[in-house]
XYZ file of C-alpha atoms in Angstrom:
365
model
C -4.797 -44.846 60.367
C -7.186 -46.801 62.218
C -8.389 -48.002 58.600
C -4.845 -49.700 57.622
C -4.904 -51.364 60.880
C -7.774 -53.231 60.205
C -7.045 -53.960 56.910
C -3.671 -54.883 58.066
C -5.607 -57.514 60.870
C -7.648 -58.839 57.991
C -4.932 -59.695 55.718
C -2.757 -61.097 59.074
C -5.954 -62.965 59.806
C -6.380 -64.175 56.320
C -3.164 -65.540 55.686
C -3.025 -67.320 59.020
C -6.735 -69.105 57.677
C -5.153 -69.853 54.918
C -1.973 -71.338 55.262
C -2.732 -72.536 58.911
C -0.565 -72.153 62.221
C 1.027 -74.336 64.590
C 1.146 -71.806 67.202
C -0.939 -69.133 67.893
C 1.271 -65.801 69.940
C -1.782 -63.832 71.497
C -0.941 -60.238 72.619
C -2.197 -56.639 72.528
C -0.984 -56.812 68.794
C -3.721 -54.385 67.717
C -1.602 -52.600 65.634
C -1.432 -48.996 67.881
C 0.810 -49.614 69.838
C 4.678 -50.270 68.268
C 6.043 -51.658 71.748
C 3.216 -54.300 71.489
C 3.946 -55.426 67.956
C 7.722 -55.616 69.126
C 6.571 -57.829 71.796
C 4.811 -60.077 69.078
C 7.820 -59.930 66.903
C 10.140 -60.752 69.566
C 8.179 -64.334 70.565
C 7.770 -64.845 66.420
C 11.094 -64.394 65.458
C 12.168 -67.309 67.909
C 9.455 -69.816 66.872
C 10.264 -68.732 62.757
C 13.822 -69.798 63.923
C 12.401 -73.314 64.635
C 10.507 -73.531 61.679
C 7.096 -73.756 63.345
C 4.571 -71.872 61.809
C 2.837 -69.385 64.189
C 0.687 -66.245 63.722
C 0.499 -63.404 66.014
C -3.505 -62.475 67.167
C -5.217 -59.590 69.344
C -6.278 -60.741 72.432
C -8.942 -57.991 72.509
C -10.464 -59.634 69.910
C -9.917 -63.005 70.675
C -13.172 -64.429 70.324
C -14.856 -62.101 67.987
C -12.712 -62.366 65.040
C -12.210 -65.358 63.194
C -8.751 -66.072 64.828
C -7.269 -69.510 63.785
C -7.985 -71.787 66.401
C -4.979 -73.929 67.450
C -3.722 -76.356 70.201
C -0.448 -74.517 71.379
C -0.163 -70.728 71.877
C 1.829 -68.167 73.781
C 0.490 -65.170 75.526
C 3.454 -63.201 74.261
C 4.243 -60.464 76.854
C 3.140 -57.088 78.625
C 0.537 -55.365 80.207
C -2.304 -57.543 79.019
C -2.761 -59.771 81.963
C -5.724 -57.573 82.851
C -8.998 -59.636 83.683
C -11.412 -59.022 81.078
C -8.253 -60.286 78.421
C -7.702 -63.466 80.526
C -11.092 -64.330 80.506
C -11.031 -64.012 76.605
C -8.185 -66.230 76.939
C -10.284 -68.620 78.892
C -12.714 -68.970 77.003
C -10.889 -69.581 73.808
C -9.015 -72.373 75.074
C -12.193 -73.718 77.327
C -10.288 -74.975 80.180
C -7.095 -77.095 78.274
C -4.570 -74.746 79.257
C -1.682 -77.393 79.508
C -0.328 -76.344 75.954
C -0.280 -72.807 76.503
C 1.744 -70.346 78.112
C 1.845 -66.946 79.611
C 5.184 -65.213 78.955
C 6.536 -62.206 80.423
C 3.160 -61.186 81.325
C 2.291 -58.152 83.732
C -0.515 -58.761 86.358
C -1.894 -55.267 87.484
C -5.353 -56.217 87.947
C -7.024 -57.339 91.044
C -9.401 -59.931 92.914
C -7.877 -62.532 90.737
C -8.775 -65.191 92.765
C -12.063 -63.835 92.381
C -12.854 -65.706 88.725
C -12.886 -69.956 89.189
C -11.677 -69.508 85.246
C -9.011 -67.041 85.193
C -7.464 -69.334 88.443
C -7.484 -72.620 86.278
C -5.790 -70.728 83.696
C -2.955 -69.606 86.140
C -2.284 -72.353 87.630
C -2.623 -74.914 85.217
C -0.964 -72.750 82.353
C 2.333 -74.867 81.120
C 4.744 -71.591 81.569
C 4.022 -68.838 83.836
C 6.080 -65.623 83.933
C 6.525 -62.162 84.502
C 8.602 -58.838 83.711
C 9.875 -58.008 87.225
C 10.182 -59.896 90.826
C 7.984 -57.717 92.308
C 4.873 -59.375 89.876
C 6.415 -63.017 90.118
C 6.208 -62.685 94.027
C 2.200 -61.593 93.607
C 1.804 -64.853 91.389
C 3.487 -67.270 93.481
C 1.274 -66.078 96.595
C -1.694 -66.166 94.451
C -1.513 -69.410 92.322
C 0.841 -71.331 94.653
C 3.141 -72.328 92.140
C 7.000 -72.543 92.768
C 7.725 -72.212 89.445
C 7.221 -69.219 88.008
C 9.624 -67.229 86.746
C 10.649 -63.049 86.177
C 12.834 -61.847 83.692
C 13.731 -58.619 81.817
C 10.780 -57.594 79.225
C 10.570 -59.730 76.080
C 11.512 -57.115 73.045
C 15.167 -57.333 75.087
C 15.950 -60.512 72.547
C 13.902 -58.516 69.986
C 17.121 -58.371 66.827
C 19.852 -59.129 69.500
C 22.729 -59.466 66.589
C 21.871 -56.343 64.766
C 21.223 -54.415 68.041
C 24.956 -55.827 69.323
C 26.293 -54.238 65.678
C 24.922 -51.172 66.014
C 25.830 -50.480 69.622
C 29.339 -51.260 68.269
C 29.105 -48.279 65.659
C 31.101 -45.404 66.956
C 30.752 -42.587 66.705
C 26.765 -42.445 65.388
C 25.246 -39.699 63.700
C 24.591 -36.272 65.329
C 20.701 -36.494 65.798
C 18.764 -36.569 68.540
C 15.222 -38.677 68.454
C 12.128 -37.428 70.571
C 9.473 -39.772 71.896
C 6.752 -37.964 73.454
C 3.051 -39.452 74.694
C -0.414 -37.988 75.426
C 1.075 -38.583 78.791
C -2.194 -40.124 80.962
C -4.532 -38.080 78.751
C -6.541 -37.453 75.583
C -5.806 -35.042 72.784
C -8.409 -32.521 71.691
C -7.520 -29.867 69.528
C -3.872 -28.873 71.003
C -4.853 -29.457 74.514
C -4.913 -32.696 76.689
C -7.689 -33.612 78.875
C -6.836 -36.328 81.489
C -8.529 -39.713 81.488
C -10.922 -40.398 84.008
C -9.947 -43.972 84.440
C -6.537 -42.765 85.749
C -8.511 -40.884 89.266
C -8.057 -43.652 91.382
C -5.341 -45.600 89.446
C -3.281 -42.354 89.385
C -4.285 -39.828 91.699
C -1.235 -37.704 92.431
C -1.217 -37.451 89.090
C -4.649 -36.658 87.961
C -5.148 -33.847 90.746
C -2.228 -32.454 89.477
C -2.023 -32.988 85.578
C -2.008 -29.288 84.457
C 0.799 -28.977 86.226
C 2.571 -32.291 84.747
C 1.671 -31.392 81.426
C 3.000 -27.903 81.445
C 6.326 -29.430 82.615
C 6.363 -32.234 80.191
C 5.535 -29.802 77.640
C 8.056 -27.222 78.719
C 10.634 -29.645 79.471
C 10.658 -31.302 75.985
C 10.660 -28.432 74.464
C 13.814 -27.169 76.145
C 15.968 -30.662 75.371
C 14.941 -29.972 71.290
C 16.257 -26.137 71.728
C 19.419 -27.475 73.734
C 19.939 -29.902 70.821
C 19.141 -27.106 68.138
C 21.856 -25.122 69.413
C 24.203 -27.557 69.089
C 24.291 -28.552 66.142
C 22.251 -31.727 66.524
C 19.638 -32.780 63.763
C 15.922 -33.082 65.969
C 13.385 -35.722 64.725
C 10.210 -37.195 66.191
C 9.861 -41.022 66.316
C 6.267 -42.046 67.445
C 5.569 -45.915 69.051
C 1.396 -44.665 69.012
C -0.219 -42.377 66.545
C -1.470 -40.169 69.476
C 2.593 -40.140 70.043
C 2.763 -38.397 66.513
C 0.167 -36.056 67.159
C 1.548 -35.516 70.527
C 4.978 -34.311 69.183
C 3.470 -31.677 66.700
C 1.904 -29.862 69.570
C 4.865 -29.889 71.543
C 7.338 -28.974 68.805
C 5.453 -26.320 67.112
C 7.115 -23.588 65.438
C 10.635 -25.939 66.400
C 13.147 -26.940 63.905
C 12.514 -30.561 63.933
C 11.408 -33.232 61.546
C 8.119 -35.469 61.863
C 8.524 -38.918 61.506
C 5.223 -40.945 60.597
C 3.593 -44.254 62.830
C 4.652 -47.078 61.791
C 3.570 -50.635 63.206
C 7.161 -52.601 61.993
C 9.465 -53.002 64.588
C 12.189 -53.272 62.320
C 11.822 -50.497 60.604
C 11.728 -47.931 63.525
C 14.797 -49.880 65.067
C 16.706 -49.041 61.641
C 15.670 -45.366 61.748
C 16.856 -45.237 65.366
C 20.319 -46.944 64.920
C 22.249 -44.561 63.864
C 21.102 -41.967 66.635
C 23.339 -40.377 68.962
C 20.709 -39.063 71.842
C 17.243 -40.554 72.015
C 14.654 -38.911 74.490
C 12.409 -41.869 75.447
C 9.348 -41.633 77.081
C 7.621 -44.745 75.978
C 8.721 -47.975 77.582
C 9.916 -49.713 74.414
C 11.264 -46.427 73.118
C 13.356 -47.039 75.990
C 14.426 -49.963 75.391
C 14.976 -49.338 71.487
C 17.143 -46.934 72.640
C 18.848 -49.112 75.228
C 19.479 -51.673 72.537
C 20.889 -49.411 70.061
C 23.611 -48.207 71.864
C 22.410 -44.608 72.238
C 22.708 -42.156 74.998
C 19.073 -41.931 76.668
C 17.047 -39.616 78.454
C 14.484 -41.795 79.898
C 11.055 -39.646 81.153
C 9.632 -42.818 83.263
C 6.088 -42.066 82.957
C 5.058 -45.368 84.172
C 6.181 -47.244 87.208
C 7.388 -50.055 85.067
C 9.985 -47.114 83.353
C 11.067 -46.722 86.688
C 11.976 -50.385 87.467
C 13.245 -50.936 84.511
C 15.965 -48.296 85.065
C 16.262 -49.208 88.883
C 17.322 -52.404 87.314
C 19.960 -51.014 85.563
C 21.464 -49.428 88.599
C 20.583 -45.666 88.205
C 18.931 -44.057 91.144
C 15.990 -42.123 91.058
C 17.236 -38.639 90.998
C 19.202 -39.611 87.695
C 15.855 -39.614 86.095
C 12.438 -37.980 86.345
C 9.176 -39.560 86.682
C 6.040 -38.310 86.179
C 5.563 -37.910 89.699
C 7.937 -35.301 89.497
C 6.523 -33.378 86.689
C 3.370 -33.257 88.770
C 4.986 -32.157 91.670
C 6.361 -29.529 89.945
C 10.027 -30.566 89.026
C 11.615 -30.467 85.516
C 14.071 -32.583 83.641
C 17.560 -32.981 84.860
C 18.885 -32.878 81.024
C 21.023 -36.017 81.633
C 21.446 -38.595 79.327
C 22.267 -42.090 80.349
C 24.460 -44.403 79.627
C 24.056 -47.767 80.163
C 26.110 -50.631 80.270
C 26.840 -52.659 77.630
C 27.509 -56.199 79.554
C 23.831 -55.791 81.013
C 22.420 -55.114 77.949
C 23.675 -58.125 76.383
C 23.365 -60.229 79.152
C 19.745 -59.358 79.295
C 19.258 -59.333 75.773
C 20.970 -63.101 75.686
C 18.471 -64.149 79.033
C 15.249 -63.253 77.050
C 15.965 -64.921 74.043
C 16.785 -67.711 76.425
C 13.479 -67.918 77.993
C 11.642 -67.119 74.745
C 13.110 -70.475 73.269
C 12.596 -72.329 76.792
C 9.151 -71.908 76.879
C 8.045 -72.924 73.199
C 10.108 -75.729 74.227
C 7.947 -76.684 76.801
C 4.682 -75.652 75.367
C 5.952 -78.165 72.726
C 6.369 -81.115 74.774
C 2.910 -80.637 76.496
C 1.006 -83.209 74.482
């Protein structure tokens, strides 16, 4: 797997050398990660729609692959906005950050202000904006700029018109789709062992991560035999190869079908479509699933799960966190449904702000 990927960066790499780019869209495309590629999809598909030419590239390896240098680029979205990336950023772009923009980013770093470079690059960068208020309040403080922006996450405009057709599709086919993660750990063998990194980031959760686990584990487990018994076809859909893995152990000796990774947006969004019940635990599985019209049962790992369905109105006992799991409570077995006017409304406000800011990275001559 992690062979493809790189052969899949050099030929991305490659073609961008050789038929040049207008615009470069810098992300965590590395290829591992589906809900990052959607995020790079979701900024491309705009600019193709203008007929620039743009390419997307990893920001981890900004500066030691042979990345097409260009004048205008987008930092296209998600948890990137971490220091060490910025300062790759940085020192790509040496200081003229008036043609480039930081979209949708999330900041959940700290001591900012405590790098002269990363500074000039916020507050000199032609767009700033975030996925949530909460982040867009943190940035105005820090930067001192009144005009920076939050909006819903990015792969919300990913496909809008085929997403609005499918939700439109009644009644869809009897099959329920499980996401599962390596939730806050690392596979060996069948068993998870929890990263270290996540012991001060995390703590309620890493002093108690048998505990979530064996929940998670149980839990899942219990929404594919509900399904089972119902009559409802059961199928894995992975957004991380560790996601495929992930789903094997939890589903073993189930009656449920293993989908393979795939990096193309598009093509797990198809596969997805025509899916009555999606169990989501990754953030853009979420959302895929949002999109699509299906009936969700969201397991908010992450706190940005959690706003993201605060957003949509549900309070938190209509979902469980991870939180939960680790203090011992299991799934509720609810699916959600959510409403179709915000989804399109959102959906409609991203692709909004998407166009906006090439706009304006444009114009910045």
């Amino acid at each position: 797997m992690l062979l493809l990927v790189r052969i899949k960066q050099v030929i991305r790499l490659t073609t961008q050398r050789i038929t040049g780019i207008k615009i470069a869209i810098i992300g965590g495309y590395h290829g591992v990660n589906l809900g990052d590629m959607a995020l790079g999809y979701s900024v491309k598909e705009i600019v193709n729609k203008k007929g620039i030419k743009s390419g997307l590239q990893t920001i981890y390896s900004l500066n030691s692959y042979p990345w097409v240098k260009t004048k205008f680029a987008i930092i296209g979205g998600g948890a990137i906005g971490y220091k060490e990336s910025l300062i790759n950023v940085t020192n790509r772009f040496n200081s003229n950050f008036t043609n480039l923009a930081l979209l949708g980013v999330d900041y959940n770093d700290s001591n900012y202000e405590k790098s002269a470079e990363i500074m000039d690059l916020l507050k000199n960068s032609a767009w700033l904006s975030c996925r949530n208020e909460k982040q867009s309040i943190k940035m105005q403080k820090l930067t001192e700029r009144e005009d920076i922006t939050y909006h819903p996450d990015l792969v919300f405009s990913y496909k809008k018109e085929y997403c609005k057709k499918q939700r439109e599709l009644n009644p869809k086919k009897k099959i329920l789709l499980i996401n599962v993660v390596p939730l806050y750990g690392t596979i060996v063998g069948e068993s998870l062992i929890p990263n270290i990194q996540y012991k001060e980031e995390r703590p309620e959760l890493y002093e108690s991560y048998n505990l979530m686990i064996k929940n998670y584990i149980e839990g899942v487990r219990l929404v594919i035999k509900d399904a089972l018994a119902n009559g409802y076809k059961v199928e894995s859909i992975p957004f991380t190869p560790g996601d495929a893995t992930m789903a094997r152990i939890i589903a073993k000796e189930l009656k449920i079908k293993h989908n393979n990774y795939s990096d193309n947006p598009f093509k797990v969004l198809k596969k997805m479509a025509s899916a009555e019940k999606v169990f989501a635990t990754r953030y853009h599985a979420t959302i895929f699933g949002i999109k699509l019209g299906a009936k969700v049962m969201p397991m908010a790992y992450a706190r940005k799960n959690e706003i993201l369905l605060e957003e949509f109105g549900f309070p938190t006992e209509e979902f469980i966190t991870a939180t939960d799991l680790a203090n011992g409570s299991n799934f509720s077995g609810k699916y959600l449904h959510f409403n179709n006017e915000i989804i399109e409304k959102w959906e409609d406000s991203c692709y909004n702000v998407i166009n906006n800011c090439v706009d304006i990275v444009l114009l910045k001559k």
